[in-house]
Each structure stands twice: as C-alpha cells, then as structure tokens.
PDB file of C-alpha atoms in Angstrom:
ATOM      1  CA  UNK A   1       0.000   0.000   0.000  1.00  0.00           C
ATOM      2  CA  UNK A   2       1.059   3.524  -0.739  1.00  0.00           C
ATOM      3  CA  UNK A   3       2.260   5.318   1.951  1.00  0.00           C
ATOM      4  CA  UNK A   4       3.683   9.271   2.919  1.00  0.00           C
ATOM      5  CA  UNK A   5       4.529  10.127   6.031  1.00  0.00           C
ATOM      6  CA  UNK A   6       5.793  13.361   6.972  1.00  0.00           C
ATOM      7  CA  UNK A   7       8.079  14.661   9.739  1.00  0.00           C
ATOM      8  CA  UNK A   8       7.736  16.400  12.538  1.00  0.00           C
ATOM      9  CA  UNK A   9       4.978  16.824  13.241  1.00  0.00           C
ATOM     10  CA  UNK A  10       4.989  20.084  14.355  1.00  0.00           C
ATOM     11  CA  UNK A  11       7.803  22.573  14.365  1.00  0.00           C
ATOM     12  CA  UNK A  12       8.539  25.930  15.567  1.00  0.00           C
ATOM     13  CA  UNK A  13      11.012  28.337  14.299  1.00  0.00           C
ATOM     14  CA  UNK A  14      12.894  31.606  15.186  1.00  0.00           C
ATOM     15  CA  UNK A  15      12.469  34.078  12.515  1.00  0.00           C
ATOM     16  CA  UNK A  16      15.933  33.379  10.407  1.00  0.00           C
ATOM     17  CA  UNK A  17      16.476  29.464  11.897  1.00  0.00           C
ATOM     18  CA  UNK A  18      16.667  27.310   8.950  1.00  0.00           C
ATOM     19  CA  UNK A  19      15.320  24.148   8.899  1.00  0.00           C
ATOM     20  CA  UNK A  20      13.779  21.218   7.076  1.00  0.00           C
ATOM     21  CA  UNK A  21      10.395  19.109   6.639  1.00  0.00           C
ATOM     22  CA  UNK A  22      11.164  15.854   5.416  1.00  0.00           C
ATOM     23  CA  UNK A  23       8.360  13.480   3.665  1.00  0.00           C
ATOM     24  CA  UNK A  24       8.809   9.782   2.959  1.00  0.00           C
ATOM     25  CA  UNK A  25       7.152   7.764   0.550  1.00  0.00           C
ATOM     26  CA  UNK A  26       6.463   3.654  -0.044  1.00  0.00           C
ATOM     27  CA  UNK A  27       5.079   3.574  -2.912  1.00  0.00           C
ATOM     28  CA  UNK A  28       5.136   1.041  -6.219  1.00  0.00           C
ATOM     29  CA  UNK A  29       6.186   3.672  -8.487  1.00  0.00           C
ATOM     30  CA  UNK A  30       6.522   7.164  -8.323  1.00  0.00           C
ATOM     31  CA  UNK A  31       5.210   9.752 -11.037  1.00  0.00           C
ATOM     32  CA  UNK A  32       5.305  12.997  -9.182  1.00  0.00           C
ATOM     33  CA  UNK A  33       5.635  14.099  -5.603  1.00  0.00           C
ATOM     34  CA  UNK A  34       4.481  17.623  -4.613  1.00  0.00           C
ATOM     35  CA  UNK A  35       4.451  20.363  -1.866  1.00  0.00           C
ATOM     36  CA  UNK A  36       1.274  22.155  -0.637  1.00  0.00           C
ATOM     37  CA  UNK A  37       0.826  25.210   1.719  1.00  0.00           C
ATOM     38  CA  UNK A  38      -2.067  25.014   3.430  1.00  0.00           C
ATOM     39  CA  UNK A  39      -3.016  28.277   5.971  1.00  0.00           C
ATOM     40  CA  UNK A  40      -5.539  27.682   8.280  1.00  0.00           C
ATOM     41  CA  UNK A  41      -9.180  27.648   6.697  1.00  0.00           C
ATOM     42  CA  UNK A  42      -8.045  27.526   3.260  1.00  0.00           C
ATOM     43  CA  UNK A  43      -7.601  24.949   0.696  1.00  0.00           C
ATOM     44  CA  UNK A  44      -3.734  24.207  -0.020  1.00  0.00           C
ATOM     45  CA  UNK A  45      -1.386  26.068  -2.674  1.00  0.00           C
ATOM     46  CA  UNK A  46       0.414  24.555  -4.897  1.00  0.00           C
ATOM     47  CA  UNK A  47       4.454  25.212  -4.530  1.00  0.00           C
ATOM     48  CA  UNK A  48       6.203  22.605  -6.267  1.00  0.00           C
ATOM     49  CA  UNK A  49       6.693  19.350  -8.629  1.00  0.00           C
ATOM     50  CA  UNK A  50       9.015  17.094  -8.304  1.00  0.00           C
ATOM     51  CA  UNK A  51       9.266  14.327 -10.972  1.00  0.00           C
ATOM     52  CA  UNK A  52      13.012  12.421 -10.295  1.00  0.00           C
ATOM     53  CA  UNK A  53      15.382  11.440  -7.931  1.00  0.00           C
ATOM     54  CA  UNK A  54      18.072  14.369  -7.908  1.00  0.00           C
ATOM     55  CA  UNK A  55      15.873  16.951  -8.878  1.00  0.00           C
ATOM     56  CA  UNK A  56      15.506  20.454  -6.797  1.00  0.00           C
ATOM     57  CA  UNK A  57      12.767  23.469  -7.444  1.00  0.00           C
ATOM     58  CA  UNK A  58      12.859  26.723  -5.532  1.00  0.00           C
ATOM     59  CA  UNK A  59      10.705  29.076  -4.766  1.00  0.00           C
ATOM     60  CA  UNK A  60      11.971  32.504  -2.484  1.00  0.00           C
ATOM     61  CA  UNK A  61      12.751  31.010   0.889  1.00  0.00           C
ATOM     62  CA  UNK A  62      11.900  27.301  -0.096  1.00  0.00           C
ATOM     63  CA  UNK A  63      13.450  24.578  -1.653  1.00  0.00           C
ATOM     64  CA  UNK A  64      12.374  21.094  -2.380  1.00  0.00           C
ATOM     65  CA  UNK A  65      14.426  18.144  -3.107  1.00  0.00           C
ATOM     66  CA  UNK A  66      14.002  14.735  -3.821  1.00  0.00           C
ATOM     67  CA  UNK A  67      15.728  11.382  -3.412  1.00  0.00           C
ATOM     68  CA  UNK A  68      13.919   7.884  -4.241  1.00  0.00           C
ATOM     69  CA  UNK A  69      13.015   7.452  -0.769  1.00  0.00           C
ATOM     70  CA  UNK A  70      12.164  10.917   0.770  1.00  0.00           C
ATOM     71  CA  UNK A  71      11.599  14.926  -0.199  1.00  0.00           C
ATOM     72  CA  UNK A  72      13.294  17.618   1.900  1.00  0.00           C
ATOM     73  CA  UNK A  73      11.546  20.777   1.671  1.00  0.00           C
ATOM     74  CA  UNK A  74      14.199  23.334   3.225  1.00  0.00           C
ATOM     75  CA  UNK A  75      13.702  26.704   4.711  1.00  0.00           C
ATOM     76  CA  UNK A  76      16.356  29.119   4.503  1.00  0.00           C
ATOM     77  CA  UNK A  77      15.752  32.305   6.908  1.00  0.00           C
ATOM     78  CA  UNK A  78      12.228  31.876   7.569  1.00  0.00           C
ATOM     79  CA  UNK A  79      10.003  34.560   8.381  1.00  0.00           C
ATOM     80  CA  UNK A  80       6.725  34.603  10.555  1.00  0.00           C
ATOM     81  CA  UNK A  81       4.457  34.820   7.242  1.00  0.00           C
ATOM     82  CA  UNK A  82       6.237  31.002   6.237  1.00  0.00           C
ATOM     83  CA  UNK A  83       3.827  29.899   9.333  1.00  0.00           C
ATOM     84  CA  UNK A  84       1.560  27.394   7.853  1.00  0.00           C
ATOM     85  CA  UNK A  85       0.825  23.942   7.796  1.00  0.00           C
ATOM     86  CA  UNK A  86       3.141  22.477   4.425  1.00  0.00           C
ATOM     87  CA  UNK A  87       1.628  18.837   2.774  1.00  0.00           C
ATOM     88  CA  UNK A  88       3.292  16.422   0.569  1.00  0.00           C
ATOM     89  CA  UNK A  89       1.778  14.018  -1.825  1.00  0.00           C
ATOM     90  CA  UNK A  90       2.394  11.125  -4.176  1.00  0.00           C
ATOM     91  CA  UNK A  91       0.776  10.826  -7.328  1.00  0.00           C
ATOM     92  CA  UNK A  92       1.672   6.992  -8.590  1.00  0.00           C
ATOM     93  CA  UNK A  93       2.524   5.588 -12.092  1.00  0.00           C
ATOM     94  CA  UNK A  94       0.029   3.652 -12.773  1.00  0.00           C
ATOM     95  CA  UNK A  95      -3.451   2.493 -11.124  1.00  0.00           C
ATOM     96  CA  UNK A  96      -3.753   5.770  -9.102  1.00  0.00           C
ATOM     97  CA  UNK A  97      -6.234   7.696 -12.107  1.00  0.00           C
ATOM     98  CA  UNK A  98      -3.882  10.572 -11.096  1.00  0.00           C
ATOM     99  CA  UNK A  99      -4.869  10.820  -7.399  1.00  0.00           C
ATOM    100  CA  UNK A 100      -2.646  12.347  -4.503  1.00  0.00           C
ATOM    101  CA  UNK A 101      -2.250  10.342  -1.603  1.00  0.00           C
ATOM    102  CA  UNK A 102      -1.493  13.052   0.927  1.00  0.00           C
ATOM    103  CA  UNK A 103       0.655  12.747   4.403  1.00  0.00           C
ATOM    104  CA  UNK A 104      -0.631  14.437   7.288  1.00  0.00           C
ATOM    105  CA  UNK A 105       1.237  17.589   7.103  1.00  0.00           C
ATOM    106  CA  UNK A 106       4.167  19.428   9.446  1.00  0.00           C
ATOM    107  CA  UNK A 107       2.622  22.569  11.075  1.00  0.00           C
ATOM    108  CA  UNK A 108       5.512  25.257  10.844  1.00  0.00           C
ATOM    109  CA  UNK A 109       5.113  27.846  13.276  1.00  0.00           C
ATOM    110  CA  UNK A 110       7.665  30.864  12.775  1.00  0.00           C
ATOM    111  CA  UNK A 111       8.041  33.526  15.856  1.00  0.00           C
ATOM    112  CA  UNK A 112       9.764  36.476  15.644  1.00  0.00           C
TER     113      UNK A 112
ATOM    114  CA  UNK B   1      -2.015  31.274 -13.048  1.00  0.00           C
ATOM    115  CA  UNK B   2      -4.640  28.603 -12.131  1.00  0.00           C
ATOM    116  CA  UNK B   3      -7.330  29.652  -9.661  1.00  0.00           C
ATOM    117  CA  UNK B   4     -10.179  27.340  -8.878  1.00  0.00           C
ATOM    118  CA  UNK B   5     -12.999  28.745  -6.554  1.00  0.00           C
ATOM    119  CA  UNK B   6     -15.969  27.339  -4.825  1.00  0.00           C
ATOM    120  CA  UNK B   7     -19.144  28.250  -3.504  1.00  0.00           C
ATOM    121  CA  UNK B   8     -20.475  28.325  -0.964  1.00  0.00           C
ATOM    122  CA  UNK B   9     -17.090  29.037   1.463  1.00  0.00           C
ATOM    123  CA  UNK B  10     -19.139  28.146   4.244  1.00  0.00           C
ATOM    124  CA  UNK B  11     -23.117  26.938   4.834  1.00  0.00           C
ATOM    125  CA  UNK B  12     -24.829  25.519   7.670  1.00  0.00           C
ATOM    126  CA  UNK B  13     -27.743  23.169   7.194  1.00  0.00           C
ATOM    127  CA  UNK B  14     -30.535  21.936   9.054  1.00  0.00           C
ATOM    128  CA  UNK B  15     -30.329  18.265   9.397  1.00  0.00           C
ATOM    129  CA  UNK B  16     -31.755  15.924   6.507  1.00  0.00           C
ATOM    130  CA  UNK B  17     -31.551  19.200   4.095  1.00  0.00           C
ATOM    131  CA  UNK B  18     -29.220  18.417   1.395  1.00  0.00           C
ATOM    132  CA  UNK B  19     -26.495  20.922   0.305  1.00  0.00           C
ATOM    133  CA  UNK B  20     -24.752  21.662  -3.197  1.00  0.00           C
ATOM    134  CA  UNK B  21     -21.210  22.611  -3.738  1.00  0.00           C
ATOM    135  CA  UNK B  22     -19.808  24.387  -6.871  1.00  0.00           C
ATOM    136  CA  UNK B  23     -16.437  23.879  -7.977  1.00  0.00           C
ATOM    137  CA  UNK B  24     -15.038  25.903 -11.261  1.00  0.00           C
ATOM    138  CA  UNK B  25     -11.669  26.479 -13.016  1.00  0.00           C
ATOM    139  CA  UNK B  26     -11.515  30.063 -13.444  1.00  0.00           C
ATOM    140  CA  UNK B  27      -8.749  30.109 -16.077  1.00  0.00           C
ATOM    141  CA  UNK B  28      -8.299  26.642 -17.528  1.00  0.00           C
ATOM    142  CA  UNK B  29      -9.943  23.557 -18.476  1.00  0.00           C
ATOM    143  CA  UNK B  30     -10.495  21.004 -15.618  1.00  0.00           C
ATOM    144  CA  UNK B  31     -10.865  17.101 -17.311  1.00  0.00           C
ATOM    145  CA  UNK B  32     -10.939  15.365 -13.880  1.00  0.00           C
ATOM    146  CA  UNK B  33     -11.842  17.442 -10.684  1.00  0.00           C
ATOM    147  CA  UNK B  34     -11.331  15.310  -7.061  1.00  0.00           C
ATOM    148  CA  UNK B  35     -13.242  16.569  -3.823  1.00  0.00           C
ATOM    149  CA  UNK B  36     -12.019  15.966  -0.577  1.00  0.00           C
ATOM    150  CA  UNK B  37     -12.983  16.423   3.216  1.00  0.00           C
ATOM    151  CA  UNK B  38     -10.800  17.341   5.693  1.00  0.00           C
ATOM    152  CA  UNK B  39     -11.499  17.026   9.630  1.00  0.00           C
ATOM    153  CA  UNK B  40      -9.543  19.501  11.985  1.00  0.00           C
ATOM    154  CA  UNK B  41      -6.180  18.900  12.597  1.00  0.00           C
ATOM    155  CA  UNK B  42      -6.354  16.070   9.778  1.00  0.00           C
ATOM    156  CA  UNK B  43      -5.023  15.831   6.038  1.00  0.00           C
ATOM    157  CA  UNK B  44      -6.778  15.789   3.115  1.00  0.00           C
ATOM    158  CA  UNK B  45      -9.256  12.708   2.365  1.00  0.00           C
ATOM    159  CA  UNK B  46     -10.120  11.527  -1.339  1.00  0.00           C
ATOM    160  CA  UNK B  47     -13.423  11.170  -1.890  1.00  0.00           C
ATOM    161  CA  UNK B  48     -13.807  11.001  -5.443  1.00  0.00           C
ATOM    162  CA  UNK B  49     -12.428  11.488  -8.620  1.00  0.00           C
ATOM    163  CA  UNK B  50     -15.030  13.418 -10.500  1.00  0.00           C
ATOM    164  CA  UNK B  51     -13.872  12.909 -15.202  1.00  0.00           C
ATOM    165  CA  UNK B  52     -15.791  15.449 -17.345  1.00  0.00           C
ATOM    166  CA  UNK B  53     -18.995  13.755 -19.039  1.00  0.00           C
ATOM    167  CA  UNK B  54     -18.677  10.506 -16.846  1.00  0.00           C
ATOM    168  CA  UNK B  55     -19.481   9.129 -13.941  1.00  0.00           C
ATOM    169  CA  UNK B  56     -17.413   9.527 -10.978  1.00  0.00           C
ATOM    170  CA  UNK B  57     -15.555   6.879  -9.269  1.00  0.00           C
ATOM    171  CA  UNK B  58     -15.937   7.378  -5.167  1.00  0.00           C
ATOM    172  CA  UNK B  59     -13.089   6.110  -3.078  1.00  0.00           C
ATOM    173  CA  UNK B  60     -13.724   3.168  -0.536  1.00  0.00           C
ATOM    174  CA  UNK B  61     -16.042   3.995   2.138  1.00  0.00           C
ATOM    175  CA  UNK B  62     -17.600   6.697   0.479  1.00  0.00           C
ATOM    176  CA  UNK B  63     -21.320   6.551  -0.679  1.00  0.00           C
ATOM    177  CA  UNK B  64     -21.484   7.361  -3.675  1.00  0.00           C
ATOM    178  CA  UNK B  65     -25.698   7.775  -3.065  1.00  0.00           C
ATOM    179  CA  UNK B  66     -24.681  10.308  -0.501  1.00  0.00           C
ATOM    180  CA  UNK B  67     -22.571  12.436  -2.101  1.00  0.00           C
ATOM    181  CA  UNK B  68     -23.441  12.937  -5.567  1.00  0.00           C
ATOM    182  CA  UNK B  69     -21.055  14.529  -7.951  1.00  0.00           C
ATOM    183  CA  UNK B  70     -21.761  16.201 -11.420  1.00  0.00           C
ATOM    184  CA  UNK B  71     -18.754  17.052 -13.506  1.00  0.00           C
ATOM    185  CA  UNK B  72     -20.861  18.834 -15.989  1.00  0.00           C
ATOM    186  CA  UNK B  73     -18.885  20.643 -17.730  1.00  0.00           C
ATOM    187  CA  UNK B  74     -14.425  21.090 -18.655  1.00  0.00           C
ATOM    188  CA  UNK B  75     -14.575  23.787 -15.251  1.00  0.00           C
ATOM    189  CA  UNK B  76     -16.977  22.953 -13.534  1.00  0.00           C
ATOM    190  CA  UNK B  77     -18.190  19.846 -10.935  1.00  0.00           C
ATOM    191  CA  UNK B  78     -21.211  19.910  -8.309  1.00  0.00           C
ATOM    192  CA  UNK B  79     -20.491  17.929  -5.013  1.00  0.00           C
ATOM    193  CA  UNK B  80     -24.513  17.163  -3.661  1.00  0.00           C
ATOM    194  CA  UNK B  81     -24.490  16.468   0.190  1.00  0.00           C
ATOM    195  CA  UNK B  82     -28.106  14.493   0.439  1.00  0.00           C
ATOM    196  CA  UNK B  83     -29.985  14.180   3.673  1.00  0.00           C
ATOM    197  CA  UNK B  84     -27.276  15.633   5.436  1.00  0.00           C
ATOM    198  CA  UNK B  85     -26.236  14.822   9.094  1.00  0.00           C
ATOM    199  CA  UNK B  86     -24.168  16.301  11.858  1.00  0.00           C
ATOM    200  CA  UNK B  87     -21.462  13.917  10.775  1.00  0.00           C
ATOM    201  CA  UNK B  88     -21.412  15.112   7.620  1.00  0.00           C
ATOM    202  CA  UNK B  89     -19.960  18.423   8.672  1.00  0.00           C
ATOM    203  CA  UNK B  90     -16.496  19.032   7.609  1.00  0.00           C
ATOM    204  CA  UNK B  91     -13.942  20.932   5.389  1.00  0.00           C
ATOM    205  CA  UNK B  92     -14.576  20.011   1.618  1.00  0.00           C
ATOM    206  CA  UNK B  93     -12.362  20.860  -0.586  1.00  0.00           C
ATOM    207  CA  UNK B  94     -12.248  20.627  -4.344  1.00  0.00           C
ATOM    208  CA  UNK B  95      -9.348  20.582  -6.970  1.00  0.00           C
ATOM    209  CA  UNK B  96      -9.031  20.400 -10.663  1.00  0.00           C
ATOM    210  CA  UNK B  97      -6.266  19.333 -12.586  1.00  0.00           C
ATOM    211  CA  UNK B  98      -4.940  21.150 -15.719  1.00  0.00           C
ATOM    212  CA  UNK B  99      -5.795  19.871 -18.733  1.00  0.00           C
ATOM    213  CA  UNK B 100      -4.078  18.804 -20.990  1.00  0.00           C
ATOM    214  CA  UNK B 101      -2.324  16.503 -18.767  1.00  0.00           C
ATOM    215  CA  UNK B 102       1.478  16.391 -19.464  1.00  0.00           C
ATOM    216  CA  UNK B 103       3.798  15.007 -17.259  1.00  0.00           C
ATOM    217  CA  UNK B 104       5.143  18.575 -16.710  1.00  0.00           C
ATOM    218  CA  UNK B 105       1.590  20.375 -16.114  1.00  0.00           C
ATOM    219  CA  UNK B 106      -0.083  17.579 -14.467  1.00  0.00           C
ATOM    220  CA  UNK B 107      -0.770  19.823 -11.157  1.00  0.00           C
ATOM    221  CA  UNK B 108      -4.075  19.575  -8.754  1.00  0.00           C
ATOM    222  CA  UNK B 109      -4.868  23.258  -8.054  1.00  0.00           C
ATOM    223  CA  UNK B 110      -6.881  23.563  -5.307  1.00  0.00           C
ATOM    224  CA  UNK B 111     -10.392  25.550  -4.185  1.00  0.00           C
ATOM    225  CA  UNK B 112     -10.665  27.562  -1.408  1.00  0.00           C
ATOM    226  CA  UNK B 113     -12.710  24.989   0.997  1.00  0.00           C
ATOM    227  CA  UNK B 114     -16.457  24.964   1.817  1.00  0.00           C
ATOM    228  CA  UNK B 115     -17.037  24.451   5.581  1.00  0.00           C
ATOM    229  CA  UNK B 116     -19.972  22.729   5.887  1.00  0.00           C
ATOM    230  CA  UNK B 117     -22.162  22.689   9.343  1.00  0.00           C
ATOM    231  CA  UNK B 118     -24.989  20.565   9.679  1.00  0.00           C
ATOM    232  CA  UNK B 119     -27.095  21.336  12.918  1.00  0.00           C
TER     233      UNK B 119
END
C-alpha cells in the first residue's frame, strides 16, 4: 500500500532558523511528488513538482528536493508569514487515475 | 495562473436538508476534478475522482448515493451532500487538474474549501 509520512509533526522556528520538513514515501512507483501550503481555513497552494530522484525546485525562501526514498523541503531564513501547515503528496505511475495520496502535514510555526 | 474557486465558502444546514457545492476552473480547463474532506487537525481525504462527461468513481467507504457529484462541464463539478447529518460536517475541498495533462503540467490546483455545518 502507498504510503507518505511526513516529519515532525509540528515545528517551531525563530524568525531566520533554517530548517527542514522531510516526507517519505512507499510507494510502487513514483510519477510525481508535490508540496502544498495550506493556511488555516483555506484549501492548499500549490508550490512545487518534483518528478526524479536528484531533482531540486525553488521558490523565495523554499526549496524542495528529492531522493527515491524521501523529499526535503528546506527553509532558509524563515520569516513569521512562512507559518503554515506544508503537505506532501504522491501521485503513482500507474493504477492511481492521477490521485494524490497526501501525508498528514508538518505545522511550521515561525516567531519572531 | 490557475485559480479554482468554490461556492459556498461556508453553509450551515438543518439536518436531513441536502447541500450543493460548486467547484469551477476560473482560467483553464479542468478534465478530472477530485473533492475531498478534511477534519480539523487532519489531512486531506479523497473522496472522489469526479472525469468530465462521466461518472465519478468514489473512493472506498464513500457513498457514492450520498454524495453525488456532477462534472458537468471542462470547469466545472457539483459535489450534492443528500440528507445531510451532523457527521457530515467538515472541510470540503475541491481541486481540478490542468488539462491537458502532461507530465510537466499535471498539477491539482486547489479551491478555497467549503465548511460545511450541519445542525
């Protein structure tokens, strides 16, 4: 069975202590994996794609890598406005019909 | 960009009153839309997988008689909460992905949420 799983949990930040979320996958073969903001109340925002082991997208203070186990998605200098709850999610080669299979999320909290 | 909205963002319901939710792509063309619920402190749920002109295909454990989707058109699908109870309340949340579907533009954009209250 497809599984993500995403760690911690929860984590809180100074305002300019970098840090990472890490999300690993078991899955039977990976098409995509991608990263989701989600702020509280609102449906999630797309941030990146990530297709191949080796590959890296950024985006400002974010950048997401992946490996064929596990995605790192690395926060240089956050500020409090990063504060959000970030998702990962497999999409599988074949059999899926394109679906995400989410994880449960790391809730980044940022303080000044 | 891609910007999906839906409507309502939030309605509360008397019990055994069934509720429609809208779901549109603003600024592309949506093949396959998927709705979702979330619960509080929870991730995102599948529900369905909603393909433009057919029927959609509900995930396990969903009731499909329940919640009744209509993908009617390339941006828009209707989610149909029928004889709604307090357990049905939830997050629901709707996304559409970008047709056409390359590897490199195959990319769920997601809705704003409708919170749903049933009293």
């Amino acid at each position: 069975e497809d599984q993500v799983t995403q760690s911690p949990e929860a984590l809180r930040l100074q305002e300019g202590e970098s840090s990472s979320l890490n999300c690993s996958y078991t899955v039977s073969g990976l098409r995509g994996l991608f990263w989701y903001r989600q702020d509280p109340g609102k449906g999630p925002e797309f941030l990146f794609t990530l297709y191949s082991a080796g590959e890296e997208k950024e985006k400002e203070r974010l950048k997401a890598t992946l490996t064929k186990k596990e995605s790192f998605l690395h926060i240089t200098a956050p500020k409090p406005e990063d504060s959000a709850t970030y998702l990962c999610a497999v999409q599988i080669l074949t059999g899926g019909g394109n679906k995400l299979t989410f994880g449960t999320g790391t809730q980044l909290k940022v303080e000044l | 960009g891609a910007v999906v909205s839906q409507h309502p963002s939030w309605v509360i319901c008397k019990s055994g009153t069934s509720v429609k939710i809208e779901c549109r792509s603003l600024d592309f063309q949506a093949t396959t839309m998927f709705w979702y619920r979330q619960f509080p402190k929870q991730s995102l749920m599948l529900m369905a997988t909603s393909n433009e002109g057919s029927k959609a295909t509900y995930e396990q454990g969903v009731e499909k008689d329940k919640f009744l989707i209509n993908h009617a058109s390339l941006t828009l699908s209707t989610l149909t909460v029928t004889s709604a109870h307090p357990e049905d309340s939830s997050f629901y949340i709707c996304s559409a992905r970008r047709y056409p579907g390359t590897v490199s533009t195959d990319t769920q954009y997601f809705g704003p949420g409708t919170r749903l209250t049933v009293l």
